[in-house]
Short mmCIF file of N, CA and C in Angstrom, two decimals:
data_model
loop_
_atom_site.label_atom_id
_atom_site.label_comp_id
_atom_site.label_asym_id
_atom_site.label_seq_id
_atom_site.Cartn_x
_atom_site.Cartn_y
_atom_site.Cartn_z
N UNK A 55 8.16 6.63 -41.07
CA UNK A 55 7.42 7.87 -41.00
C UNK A 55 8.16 8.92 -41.80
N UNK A 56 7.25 9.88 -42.19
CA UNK A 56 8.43 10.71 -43.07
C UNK A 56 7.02 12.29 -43.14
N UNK A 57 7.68 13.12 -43.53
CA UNK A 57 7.54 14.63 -43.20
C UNK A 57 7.22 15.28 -44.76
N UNK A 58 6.13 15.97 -44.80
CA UNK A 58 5.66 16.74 -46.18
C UNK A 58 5.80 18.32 -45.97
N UNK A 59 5.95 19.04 -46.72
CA UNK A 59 5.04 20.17 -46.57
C UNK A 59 3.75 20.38 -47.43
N UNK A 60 3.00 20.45 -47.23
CA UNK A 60 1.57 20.47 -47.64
C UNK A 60 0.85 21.97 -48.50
N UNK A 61 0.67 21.57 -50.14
CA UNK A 61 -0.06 22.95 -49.64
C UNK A 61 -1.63 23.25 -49.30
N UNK A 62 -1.24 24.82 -48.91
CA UNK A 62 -2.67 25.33 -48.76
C UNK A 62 -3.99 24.84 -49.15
N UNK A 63 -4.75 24.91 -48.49
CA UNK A 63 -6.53 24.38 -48.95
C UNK A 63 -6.85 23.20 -49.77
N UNK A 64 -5.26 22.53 -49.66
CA UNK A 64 -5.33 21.21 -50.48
C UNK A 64 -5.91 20.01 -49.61
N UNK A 65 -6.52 18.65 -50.26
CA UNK A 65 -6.93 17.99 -48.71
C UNK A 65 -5.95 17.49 -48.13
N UNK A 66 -5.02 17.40 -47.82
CA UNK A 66 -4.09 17.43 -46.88
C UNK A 66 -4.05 18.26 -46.16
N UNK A 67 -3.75 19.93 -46.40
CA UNK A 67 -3.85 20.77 -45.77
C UNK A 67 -5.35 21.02 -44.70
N UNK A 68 -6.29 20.18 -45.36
CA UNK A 68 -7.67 20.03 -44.54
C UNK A 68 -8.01 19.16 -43.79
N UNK A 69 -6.88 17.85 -43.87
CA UNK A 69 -6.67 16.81 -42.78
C UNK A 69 -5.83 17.45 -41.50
N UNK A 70 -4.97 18.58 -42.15
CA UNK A 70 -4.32 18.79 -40.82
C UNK A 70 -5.16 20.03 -40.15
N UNK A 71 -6.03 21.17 -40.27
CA UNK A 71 -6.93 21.53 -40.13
C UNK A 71 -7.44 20.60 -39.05
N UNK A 72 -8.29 19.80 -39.30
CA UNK A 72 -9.31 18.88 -38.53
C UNK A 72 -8.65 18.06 -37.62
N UNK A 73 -7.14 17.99 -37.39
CA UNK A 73 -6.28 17.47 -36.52
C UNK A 73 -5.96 18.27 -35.52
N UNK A 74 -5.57 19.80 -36.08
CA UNK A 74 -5.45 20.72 -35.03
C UNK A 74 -6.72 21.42 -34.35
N UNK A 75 -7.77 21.39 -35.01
CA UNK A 75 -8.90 21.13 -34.59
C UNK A 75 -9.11 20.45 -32.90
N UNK A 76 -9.11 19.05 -33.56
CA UNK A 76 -9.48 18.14 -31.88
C UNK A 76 -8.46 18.36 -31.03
N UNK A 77 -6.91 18.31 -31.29
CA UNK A 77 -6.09 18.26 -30.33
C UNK A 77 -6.35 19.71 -29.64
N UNK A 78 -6.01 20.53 -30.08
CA UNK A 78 -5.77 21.73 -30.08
C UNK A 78 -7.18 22.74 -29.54
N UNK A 79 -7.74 23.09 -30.49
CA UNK A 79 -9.11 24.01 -30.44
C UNK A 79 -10.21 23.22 -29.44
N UNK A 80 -10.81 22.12 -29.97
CA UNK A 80 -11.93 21.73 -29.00
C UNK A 80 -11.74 21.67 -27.49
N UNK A 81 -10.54 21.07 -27.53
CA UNK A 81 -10.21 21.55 -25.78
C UNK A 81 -10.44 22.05 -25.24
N UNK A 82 -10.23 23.46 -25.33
CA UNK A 82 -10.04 25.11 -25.15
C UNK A 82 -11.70 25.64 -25.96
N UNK A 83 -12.45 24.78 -25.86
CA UNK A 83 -14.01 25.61 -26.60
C UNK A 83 -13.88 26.54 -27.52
N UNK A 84 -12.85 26.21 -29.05
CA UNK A 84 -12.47 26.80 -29.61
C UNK A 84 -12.63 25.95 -30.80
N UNK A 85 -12.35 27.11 -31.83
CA UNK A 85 -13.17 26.27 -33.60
C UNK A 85 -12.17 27.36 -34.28
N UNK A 86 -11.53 26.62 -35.58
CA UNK A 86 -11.29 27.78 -36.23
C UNK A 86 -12.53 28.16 -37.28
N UNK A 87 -12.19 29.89 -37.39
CA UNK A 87 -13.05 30.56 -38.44
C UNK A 87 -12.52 30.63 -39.95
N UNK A 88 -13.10 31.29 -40.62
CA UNK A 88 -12.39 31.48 -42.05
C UNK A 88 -11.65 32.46 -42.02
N UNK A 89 -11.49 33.39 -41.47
CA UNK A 89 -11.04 34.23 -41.13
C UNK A 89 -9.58 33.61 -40.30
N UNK A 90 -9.65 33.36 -39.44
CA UNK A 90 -8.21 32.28 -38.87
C UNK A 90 -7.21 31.60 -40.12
N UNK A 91 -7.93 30.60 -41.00
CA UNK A 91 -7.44 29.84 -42.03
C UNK A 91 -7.11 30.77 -43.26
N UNK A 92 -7.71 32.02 -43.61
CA UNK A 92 -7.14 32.72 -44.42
C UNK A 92 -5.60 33.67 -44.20
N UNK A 93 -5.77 33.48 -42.75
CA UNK A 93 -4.33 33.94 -42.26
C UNK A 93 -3.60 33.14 -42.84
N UNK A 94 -3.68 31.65 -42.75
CA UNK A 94 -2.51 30.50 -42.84
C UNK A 94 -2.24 30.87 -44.58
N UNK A 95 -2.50 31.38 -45.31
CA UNK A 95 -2.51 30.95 -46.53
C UNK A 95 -1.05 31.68 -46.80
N UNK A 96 0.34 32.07 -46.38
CA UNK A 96 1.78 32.39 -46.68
C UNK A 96 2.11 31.54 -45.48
N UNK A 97 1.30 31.00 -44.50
CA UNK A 97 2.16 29.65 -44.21
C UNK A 97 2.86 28.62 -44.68
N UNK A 98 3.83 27.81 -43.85
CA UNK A 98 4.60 26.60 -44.19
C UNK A 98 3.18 25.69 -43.34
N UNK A 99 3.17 24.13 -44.12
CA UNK A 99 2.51 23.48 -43.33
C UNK A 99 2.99 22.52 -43.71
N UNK A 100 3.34 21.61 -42.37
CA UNK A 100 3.50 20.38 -42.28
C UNK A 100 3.35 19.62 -41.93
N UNK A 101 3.28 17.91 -42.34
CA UNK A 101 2.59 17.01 -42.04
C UNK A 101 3.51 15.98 -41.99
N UNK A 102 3.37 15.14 -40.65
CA UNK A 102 3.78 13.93 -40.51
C UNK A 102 3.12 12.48 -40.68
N UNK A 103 3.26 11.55 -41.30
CA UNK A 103 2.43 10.79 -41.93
C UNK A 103 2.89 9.14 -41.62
N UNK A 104 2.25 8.24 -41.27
CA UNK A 104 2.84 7.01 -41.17
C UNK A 104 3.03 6.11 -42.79
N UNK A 105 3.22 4.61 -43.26
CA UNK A 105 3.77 4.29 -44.17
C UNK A 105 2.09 4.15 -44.95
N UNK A 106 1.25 4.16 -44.15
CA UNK A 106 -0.17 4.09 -44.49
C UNK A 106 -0.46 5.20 -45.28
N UNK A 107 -0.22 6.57 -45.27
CA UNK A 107 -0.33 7.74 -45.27
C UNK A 107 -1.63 8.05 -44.48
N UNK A 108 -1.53 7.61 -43.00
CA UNK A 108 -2.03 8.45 -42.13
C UNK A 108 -1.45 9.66 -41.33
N UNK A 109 -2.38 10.36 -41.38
CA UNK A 109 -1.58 12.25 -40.72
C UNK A 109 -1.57 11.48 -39.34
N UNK A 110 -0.37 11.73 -38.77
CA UNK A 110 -0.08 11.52 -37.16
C UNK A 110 0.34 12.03 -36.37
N UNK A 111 0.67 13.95 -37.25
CA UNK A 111 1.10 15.03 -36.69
C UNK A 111 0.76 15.89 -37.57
N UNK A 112 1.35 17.30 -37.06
CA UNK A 112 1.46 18.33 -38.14
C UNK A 112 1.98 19.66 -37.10
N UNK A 113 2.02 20.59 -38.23
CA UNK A 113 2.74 22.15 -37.24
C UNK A 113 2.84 23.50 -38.56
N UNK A 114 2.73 24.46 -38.21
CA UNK A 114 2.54 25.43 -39.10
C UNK A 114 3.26 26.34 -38.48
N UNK A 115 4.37 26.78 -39.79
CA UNK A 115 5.43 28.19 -39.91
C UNK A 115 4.61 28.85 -39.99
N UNK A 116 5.62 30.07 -39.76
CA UNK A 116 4.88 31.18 -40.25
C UNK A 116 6.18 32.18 -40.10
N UNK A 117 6.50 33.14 -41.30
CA UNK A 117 7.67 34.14 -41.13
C UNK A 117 7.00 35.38 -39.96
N UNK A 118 8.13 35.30 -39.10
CA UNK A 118 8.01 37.06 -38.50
C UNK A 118 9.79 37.66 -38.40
N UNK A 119 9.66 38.10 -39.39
CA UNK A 119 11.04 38.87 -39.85
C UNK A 119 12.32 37.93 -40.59
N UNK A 120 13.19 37.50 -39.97
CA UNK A 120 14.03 36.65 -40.24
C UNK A 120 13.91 35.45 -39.92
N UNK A 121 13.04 35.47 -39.25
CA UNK A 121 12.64 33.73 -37.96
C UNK A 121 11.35 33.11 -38.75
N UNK A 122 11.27 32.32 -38.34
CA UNK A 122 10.08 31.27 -38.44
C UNK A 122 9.61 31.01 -37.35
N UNK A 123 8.01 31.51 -36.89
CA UNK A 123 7.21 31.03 -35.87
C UNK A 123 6.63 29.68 -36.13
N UNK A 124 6.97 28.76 -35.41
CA UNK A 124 6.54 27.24 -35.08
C UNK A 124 5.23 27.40 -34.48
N UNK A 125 4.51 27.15 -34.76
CA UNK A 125 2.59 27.10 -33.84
C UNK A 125 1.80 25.91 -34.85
N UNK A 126 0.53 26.04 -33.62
CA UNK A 126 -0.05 24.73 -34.04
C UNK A 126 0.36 23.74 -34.17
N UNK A 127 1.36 23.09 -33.46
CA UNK A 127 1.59 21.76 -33.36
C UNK A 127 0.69 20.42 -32.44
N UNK A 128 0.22 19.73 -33.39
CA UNK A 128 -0.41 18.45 -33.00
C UNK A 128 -0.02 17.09 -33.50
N UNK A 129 0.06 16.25 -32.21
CA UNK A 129 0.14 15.02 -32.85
C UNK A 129 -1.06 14.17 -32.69
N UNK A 130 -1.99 13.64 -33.08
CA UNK A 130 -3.02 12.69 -33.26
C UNK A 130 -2.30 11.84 -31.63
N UNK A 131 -3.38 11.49 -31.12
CA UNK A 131 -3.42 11.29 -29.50
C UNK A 131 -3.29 10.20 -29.75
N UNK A 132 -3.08 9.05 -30.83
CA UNK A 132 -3.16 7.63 -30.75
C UNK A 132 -1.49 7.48 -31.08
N UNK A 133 -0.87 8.28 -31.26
CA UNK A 133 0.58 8.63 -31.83
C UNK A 133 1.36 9.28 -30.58
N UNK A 134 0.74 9.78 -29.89
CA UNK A 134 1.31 10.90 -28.74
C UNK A 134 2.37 9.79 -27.86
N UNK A 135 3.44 10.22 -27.46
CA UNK A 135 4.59 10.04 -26.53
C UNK A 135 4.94 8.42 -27.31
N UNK A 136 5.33 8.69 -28.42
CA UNK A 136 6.48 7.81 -29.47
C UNK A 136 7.15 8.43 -30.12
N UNK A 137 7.91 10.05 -29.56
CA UNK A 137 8.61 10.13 -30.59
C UNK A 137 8.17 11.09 -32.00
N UNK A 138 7.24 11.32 -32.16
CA UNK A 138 6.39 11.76 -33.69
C UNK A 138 6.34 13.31 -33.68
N UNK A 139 6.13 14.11 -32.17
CA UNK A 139 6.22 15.58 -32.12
C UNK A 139 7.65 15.76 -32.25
N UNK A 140 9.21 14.85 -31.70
CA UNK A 140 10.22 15.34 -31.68
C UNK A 140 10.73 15.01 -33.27
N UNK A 141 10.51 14.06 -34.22
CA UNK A 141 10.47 13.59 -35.47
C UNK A 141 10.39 15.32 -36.33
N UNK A 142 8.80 15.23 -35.74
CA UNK A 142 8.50 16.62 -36.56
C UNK A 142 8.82 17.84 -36.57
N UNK A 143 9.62 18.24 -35.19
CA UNK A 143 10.14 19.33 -35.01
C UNK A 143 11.40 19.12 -35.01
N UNK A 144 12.10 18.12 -35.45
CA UNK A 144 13.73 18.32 -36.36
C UNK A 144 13.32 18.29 -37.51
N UNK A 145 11.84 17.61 -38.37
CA UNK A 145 11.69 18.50 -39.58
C UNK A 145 11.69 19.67 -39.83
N UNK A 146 11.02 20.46 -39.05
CA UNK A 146 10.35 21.83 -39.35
C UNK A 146 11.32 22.81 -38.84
N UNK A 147 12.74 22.04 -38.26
CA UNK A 147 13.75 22.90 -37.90
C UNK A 147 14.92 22.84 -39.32
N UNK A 148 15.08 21.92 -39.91
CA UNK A 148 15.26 21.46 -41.01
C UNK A 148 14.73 22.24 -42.45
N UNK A 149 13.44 22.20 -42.29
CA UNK A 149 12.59 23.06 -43.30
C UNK A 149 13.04 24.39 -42.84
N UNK A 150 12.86 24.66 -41.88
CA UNK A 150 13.09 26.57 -41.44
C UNK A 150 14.77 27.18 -42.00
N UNK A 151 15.57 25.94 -41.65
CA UNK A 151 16.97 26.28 -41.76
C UNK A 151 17.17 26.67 -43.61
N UNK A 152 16.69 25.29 -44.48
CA UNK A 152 16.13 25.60 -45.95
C UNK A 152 15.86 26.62 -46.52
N UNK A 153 14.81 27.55 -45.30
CA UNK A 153 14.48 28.55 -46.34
C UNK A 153 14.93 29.94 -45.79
N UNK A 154 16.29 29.92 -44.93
CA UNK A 154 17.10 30.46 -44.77
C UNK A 154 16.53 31.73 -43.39
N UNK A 155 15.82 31.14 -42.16
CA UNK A 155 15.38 31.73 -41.38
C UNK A 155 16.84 31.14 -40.32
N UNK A 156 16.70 32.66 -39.24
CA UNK A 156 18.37 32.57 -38.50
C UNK A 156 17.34 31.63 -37.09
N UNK A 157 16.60 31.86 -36.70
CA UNK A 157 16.04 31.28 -35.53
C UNK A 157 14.46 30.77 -35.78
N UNK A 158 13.96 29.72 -35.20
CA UNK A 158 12.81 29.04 -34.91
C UNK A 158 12.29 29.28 -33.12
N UNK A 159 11.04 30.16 -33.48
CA UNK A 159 10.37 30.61 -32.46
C UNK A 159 8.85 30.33 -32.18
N UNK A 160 8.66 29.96 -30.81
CA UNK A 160 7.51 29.63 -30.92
C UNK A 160 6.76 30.03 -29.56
N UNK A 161 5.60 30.30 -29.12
CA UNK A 161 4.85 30.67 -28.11
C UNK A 161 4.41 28.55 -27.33
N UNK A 162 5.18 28.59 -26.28
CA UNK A 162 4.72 26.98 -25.82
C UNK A 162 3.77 26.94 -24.47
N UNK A 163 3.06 25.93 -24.57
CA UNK A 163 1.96 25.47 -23.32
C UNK A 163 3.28 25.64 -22.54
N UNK A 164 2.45 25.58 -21.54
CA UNK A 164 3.17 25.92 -20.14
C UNK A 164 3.71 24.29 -20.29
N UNK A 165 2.66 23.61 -20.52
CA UNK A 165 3.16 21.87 -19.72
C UNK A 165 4.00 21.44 -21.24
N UNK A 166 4.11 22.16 -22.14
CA UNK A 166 5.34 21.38 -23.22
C UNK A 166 6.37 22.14 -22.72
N UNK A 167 6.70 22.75 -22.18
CA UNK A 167 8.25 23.84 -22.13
C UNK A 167 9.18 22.56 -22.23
N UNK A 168 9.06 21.55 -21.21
CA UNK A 168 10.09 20.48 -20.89
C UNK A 168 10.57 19.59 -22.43
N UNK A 169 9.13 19.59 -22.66
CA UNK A 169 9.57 18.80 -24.20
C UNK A 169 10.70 19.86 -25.07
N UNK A 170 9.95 21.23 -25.51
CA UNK A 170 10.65 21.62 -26.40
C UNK A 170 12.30 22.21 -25.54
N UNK A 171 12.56 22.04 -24.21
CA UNK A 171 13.85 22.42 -23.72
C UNK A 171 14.76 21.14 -24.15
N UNK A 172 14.62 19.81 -24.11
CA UNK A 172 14.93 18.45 -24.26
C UNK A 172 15.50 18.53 -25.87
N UNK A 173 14.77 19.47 -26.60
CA UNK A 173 15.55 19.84 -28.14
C UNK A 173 16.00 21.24 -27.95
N UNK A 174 16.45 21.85 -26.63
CA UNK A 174 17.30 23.02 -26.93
C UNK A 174 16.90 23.99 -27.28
N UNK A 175 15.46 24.19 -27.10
CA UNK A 175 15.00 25.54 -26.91
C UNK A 175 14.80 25.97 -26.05
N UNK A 176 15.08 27.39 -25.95
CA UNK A 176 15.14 28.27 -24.50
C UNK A 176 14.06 29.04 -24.53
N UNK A 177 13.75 29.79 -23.28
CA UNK A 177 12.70 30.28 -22.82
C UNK A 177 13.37 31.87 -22.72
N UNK A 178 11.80 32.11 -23.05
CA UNK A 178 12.96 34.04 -23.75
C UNK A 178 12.22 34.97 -22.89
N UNK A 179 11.96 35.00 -21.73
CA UNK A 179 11.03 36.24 -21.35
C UNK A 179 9.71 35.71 -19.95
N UNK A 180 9.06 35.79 -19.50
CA UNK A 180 7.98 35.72 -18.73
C UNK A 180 7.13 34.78 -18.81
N UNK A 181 6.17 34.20 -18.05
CA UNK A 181 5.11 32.89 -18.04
C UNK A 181 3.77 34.31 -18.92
N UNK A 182 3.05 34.02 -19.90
CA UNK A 182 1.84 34.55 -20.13
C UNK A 182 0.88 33.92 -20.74
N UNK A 183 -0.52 34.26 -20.86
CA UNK A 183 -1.29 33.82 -21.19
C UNK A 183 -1.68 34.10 -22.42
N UNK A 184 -2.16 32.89 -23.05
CA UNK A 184 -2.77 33.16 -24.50
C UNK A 184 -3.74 32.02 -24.82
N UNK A 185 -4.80 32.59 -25.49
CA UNK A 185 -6.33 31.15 -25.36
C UNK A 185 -6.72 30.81 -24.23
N UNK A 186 -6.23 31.44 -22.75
CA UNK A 186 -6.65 31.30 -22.10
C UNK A 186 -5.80 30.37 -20.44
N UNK A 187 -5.15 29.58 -21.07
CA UNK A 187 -3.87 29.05 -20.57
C UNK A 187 -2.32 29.55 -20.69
N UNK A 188 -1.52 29.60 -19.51
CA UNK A 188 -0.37 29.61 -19.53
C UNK A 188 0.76 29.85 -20.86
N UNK A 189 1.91 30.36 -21.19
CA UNK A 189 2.87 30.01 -22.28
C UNK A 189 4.07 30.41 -21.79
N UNK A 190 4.76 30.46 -22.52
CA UNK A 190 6.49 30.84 -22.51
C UNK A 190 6.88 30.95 -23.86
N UNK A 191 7.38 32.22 -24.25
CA UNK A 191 8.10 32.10 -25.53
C UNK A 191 9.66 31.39 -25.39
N UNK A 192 9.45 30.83 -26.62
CA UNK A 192 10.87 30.20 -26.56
C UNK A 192 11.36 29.83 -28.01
N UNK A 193 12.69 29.83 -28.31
CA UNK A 193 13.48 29.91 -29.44
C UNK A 193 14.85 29.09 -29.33
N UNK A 194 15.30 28.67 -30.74
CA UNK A 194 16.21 27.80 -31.09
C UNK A 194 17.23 28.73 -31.83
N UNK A 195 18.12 28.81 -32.23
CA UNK A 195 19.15 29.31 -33.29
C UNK A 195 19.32 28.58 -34.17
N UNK A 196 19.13 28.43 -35.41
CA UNK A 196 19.33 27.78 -36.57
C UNK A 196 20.84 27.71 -37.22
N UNK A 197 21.66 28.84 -37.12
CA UNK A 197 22.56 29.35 -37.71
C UNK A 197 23.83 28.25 -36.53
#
C-alpha cells in the first residue's frame, strides 16, 4: 500500500470525494455542495491506494496558521480495521511535518478519540458537537 497526494479536481481527487461521500456524508443525511469542494481547493489531499490502485482511504489538510488541520478522513469499509487509517495518518503526519507545520490538529468523532489517542494525540478542550454528533479536538506535535 502506499500514500499520494492528489491534486485538486483531478480524478483522483474525485474518487476521494465519492469515498468521503459514503463513509462520511451519507450517514449523517449529508452531500457535499460546490460550494464545500471549492473550499478544498488550497487543500492537501490524500490518498491511500492498494497495489491495484484502488483508493482504500483518504484525508484532507488544510493550513490554520502554523498547523495543519487533519479532516475528512475515510477508509473504504471493505479496508476498515487493517491498519489503512493508522498507515495514512503516519502519512499525513509525515506530509504535514514536510511542509513545515509545528502541530497536526484535528476535530475527532467522539467514537475515534481511542484510535487517534493509540497514535498520541491528545484531546485539547471539551466534548462538542459538529454535523450533528459528538467531537473532541485533538492534536499531535510535529516538532
Amino acid at each position: 500500500m502506499f500514500t499520494l497526494e492528489v491534486p485538486f479536481a483531478s480524478p483522483a481527487y474525485d474518487e476521494t470525494v465519492r469515498l468521503r461521500d459514503e463513509i462520511l456524508r451519507k450517514p449523517l443525511g449529508l452531500s457535499f455542495t460546490a460550494e464545500d469542494l471549492a473550499l478544498e481547493f488550497e487543500s492537501i489531499h490524500l490518498a491511500c491506494y492498494n497495489r491495484q490502485w484502488e483508493l482504500m482511504a483518504c484525508l484532507v489538510l488544510v493550513w490554520k496558521g502554523d498547523n495543519l488541520k487533519m479532516r475528512q478522513v475515510a477508509v473504504d469499509e471493505r479496508y476498515q480495521r487493517r491498519g489503512i487509517g493508522q498507515f495514512l495518518v503516519a502519512a499525513s503526519e509525515r506530509v504535514a511535518a514536510n511542509y513545515g507545520a509545528q502541530k497536526l490538529v484535528l476535530n475527532a468523532r467522539e467514537t475515534a478519540v481511542p484510535f487517534y489517542q493509540k497514535l498520541a494525540y491528545s484531546i485539547d478542550g471539551n466534548r462538542f458537537e459538529e454535523v450533528g454528533i459528538p467531537h473532541f479536538k485533538m492534536y499531535k506535535d510535529l516538532s
